[in-house]
mmCIF file of N, CA and C in Angstrom:
data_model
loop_
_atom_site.group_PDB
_atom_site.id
_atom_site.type_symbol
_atom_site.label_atom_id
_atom_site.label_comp_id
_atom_site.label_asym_id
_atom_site.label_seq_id
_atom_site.Cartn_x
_atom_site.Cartn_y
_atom_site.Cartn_z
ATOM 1 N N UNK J 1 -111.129 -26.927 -17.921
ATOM 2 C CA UNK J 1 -109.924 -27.707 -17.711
ATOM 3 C C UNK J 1 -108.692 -26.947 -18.212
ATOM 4 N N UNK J 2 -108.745 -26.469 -19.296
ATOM 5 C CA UNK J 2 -107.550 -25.951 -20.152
ATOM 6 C C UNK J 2 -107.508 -24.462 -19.310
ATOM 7 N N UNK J 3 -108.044 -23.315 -18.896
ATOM 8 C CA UNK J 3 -107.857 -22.875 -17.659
ATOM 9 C C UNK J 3 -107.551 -22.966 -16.833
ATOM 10 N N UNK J 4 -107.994 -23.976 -15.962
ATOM 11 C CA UNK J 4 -107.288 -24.807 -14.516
ATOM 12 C C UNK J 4 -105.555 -24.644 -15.099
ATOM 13 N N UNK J 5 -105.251 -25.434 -16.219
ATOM 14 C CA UNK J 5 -103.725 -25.676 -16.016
ATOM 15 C C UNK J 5 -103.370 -24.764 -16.798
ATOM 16 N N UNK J 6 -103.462 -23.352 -17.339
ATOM 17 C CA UNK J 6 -102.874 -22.310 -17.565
ATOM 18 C C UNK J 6 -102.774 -21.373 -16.353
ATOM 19 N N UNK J 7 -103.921 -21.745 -15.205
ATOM 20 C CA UNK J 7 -103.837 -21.442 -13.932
ATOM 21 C C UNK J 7 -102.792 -21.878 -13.162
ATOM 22 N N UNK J 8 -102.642 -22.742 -13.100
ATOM 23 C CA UNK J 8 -101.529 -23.757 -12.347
ATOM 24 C C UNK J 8 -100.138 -23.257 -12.946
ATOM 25 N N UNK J 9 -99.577 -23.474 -14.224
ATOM 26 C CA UNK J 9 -98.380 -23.305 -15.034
ATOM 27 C C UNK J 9 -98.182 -21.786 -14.642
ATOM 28 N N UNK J 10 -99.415 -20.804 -15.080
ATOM 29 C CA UNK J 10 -98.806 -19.798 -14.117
ATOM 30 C C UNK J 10 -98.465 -19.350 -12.849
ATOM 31 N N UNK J 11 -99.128 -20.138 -11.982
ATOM 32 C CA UNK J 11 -98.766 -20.490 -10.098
ATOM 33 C C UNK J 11 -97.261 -20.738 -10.721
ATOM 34 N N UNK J 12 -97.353 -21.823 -10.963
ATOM 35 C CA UNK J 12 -95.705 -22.568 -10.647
ATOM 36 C C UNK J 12 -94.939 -21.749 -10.931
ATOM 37 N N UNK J 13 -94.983 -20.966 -12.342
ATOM 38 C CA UNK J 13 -93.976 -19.913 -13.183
ATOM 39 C C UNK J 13 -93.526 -19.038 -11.987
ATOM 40 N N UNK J 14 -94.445 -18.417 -10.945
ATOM 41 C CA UNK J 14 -94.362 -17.069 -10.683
ATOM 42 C C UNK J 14 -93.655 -17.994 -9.207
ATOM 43 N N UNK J 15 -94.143 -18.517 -8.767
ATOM 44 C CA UNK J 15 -93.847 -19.233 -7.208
ATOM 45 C C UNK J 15 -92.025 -19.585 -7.315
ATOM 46 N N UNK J 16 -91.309 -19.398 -8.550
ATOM 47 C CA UNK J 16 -89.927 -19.734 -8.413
ATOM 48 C C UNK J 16 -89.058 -18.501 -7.919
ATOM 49 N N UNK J 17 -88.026 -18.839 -7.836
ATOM 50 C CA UNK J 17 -87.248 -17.762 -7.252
ATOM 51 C C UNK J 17 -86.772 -17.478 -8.917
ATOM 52 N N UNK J 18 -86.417 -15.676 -8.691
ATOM 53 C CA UNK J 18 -85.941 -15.253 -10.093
ATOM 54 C C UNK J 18 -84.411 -15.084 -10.049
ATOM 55 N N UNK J 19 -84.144 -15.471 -11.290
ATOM 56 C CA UNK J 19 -82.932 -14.751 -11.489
ATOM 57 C C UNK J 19 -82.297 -13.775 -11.322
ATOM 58 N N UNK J 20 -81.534 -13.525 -10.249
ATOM 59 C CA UNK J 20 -81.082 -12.046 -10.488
ATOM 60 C C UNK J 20 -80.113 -11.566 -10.961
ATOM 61 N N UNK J 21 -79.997 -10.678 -11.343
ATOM 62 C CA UNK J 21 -78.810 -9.764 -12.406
ATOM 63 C C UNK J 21 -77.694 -10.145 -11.559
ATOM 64 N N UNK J 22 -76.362 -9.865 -12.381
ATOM 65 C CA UNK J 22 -75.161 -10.382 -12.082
ATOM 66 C C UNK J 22 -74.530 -9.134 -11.525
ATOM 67 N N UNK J 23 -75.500 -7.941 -12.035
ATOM 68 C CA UNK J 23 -74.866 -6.842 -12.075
ATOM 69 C C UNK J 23 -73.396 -6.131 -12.962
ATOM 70 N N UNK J 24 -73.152 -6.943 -13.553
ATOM 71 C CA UNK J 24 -71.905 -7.050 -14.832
ATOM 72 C C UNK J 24 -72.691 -6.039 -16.138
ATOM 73 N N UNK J 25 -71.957 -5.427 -16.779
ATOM 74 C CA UNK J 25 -72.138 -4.835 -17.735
ATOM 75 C C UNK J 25 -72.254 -5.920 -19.100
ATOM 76 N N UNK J 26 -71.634 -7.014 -19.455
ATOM 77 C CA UNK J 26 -71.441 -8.023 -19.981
ATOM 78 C C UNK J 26 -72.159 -8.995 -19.991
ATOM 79 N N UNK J 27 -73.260 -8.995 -19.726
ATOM 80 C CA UNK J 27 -73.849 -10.618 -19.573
ATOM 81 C C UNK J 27 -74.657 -10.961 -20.640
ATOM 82 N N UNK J 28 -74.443 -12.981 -20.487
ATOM 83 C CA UNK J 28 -74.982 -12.951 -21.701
ATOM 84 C C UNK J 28 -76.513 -12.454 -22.172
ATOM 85 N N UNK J 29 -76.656 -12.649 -23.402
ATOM 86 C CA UNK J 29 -78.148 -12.551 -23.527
ATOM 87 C C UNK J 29 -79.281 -13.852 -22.914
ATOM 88 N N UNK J 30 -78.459 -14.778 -22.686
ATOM 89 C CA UNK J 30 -79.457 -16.357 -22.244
ATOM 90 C C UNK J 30 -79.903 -15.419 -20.251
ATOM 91 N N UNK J 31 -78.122 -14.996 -20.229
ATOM 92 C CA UNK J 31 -79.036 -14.665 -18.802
ATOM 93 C C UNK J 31 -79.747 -13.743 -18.519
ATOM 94 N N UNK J 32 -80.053 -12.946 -19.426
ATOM 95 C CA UNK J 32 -80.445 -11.446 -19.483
ATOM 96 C C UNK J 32 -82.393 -12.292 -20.315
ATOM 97 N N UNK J 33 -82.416 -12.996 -20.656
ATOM 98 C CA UNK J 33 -83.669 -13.674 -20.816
ATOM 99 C C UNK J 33 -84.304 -14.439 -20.006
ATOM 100 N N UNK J 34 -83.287 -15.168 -19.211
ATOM 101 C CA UNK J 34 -83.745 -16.060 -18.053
ATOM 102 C C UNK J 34 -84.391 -14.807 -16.780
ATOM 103 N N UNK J 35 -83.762 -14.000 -16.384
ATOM 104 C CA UNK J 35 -83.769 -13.184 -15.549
ATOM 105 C C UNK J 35 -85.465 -12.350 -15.861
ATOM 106 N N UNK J 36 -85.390 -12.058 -17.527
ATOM 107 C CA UNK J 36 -86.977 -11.227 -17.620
ATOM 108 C C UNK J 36 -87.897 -12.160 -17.374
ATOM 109 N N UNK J 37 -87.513 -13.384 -17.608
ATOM 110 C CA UNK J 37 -88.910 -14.389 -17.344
ATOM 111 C C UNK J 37 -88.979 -14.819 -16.569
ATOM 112 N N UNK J 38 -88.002 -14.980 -15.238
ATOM 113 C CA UNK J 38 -88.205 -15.641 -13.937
ATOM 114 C C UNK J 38 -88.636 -14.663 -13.216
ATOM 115 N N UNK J 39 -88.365 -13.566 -13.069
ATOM 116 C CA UNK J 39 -88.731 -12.484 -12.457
ATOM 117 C C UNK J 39 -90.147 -12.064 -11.934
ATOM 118 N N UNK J 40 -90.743 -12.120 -11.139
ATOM 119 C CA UNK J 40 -92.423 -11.662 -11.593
ATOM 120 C C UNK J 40 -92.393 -10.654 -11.561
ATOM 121 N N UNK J 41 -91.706 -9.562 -11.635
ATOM 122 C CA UNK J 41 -92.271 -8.081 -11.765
ATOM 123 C C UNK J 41 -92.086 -7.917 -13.190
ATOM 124 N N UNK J 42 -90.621 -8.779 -14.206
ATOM 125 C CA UNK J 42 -90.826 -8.424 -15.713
ATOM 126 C C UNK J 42 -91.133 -9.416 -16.405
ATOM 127 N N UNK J 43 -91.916 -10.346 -15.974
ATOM 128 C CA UNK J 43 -92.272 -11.307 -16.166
ATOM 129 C C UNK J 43 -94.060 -11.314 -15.996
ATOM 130 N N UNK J 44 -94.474 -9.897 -15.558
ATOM 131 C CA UNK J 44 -96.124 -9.359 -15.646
ATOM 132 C C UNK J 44 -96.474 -9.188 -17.190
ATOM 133 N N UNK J 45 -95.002 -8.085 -17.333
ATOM 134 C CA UNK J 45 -94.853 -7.403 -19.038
ATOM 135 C C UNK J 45 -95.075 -8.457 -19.895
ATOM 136 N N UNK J 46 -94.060 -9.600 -19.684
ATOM 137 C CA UNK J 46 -94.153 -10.279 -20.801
ATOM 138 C C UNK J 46 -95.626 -10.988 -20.947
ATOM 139 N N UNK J 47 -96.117 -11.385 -19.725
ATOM 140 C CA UNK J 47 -97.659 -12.085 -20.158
ATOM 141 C C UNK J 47 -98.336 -11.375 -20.641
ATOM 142 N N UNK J 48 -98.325 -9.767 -20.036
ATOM 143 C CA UNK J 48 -99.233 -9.488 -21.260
ATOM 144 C C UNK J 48 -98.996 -8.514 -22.546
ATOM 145 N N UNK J 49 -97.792 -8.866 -23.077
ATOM 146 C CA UNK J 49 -97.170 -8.747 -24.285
ATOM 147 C C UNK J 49 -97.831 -10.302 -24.624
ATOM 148 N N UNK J 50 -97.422 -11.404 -24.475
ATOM 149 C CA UNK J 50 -98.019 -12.449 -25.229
ATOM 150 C C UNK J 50 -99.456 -12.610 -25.547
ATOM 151 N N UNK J 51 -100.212 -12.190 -24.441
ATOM 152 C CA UNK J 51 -101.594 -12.023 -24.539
ATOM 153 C C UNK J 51 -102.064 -11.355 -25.646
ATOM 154 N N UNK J 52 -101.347 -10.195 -25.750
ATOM 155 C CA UNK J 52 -101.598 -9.308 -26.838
ATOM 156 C C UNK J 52 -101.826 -10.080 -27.923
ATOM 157 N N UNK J 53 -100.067 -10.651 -28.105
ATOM 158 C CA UNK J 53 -100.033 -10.767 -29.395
ATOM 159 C C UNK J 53 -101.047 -12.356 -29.975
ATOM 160 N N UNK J 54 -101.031 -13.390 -29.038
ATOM 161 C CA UNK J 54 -102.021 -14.385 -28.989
ATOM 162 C C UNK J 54 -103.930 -13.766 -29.289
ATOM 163 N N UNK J 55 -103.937 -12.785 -29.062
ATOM 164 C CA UNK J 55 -105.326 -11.949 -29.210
ATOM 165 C C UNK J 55 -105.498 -11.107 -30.460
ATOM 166 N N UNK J 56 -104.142 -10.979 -30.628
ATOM 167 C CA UNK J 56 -104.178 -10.298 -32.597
ATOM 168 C C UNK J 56 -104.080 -11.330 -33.379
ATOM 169 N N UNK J 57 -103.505 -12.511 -33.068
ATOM 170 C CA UNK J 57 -103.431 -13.730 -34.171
ATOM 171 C C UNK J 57 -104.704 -14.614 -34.148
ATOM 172 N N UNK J 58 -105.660 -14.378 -33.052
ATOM 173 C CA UNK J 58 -106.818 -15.008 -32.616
ATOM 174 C C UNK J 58 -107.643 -14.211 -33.657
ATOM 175 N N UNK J 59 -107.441 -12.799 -33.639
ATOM 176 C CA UNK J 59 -108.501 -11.922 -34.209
ATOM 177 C C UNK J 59 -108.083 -12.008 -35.978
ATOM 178 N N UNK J 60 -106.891 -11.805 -36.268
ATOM 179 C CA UNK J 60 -106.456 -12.209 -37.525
ATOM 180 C C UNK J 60 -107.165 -13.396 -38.158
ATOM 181 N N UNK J 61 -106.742 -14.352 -37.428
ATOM 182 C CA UNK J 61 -107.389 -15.825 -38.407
ATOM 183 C C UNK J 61 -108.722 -15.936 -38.536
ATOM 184 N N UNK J 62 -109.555 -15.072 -37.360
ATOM 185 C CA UNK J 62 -111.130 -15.279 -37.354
ATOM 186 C C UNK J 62 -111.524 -14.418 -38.292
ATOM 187 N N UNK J 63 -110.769 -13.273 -38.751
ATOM 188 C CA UNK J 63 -111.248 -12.350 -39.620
ATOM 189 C C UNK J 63 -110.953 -12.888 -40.745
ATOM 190 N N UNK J 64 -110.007 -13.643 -41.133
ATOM 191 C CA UNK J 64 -109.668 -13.931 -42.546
ATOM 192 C C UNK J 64 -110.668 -15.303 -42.934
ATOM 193 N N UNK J 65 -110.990 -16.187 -41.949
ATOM 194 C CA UNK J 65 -112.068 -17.183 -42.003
ATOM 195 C C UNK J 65 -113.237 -17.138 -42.490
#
């Protein structure tokens, strides 16, 4: 079950249209965050940057247990 809807949440995530750059030298940082995570090409990076780090804190607590 808890698969299925990490399955799904990531469908939906990726199925949006992304943000795109303003092309401005200036922009803020909210849009310069919105843009890496709507994106699916830098928005691959970040899942598995989180994965990572969700897999070292997984391995951390089981080791210290």
């Amino acid at each position: 079950m808890t698969r299925t809807l990490l399955t799904g949440a990531a469908a939906l995530t990726m199925a949006g249209t992304a943000a795109a750059h303003t092309g401005a030298h200036g922009q803020s940082v909210m849009t310069e965050i919105v843009h890496w995570l709507s994106s699916p090409v830098h928005s691959a990076g970040t899942f598995i940057a989180v994965a990572a780090i969700i897999g070292a804190v997984t391995y951390f607590r089981r080791r210290k247990a």
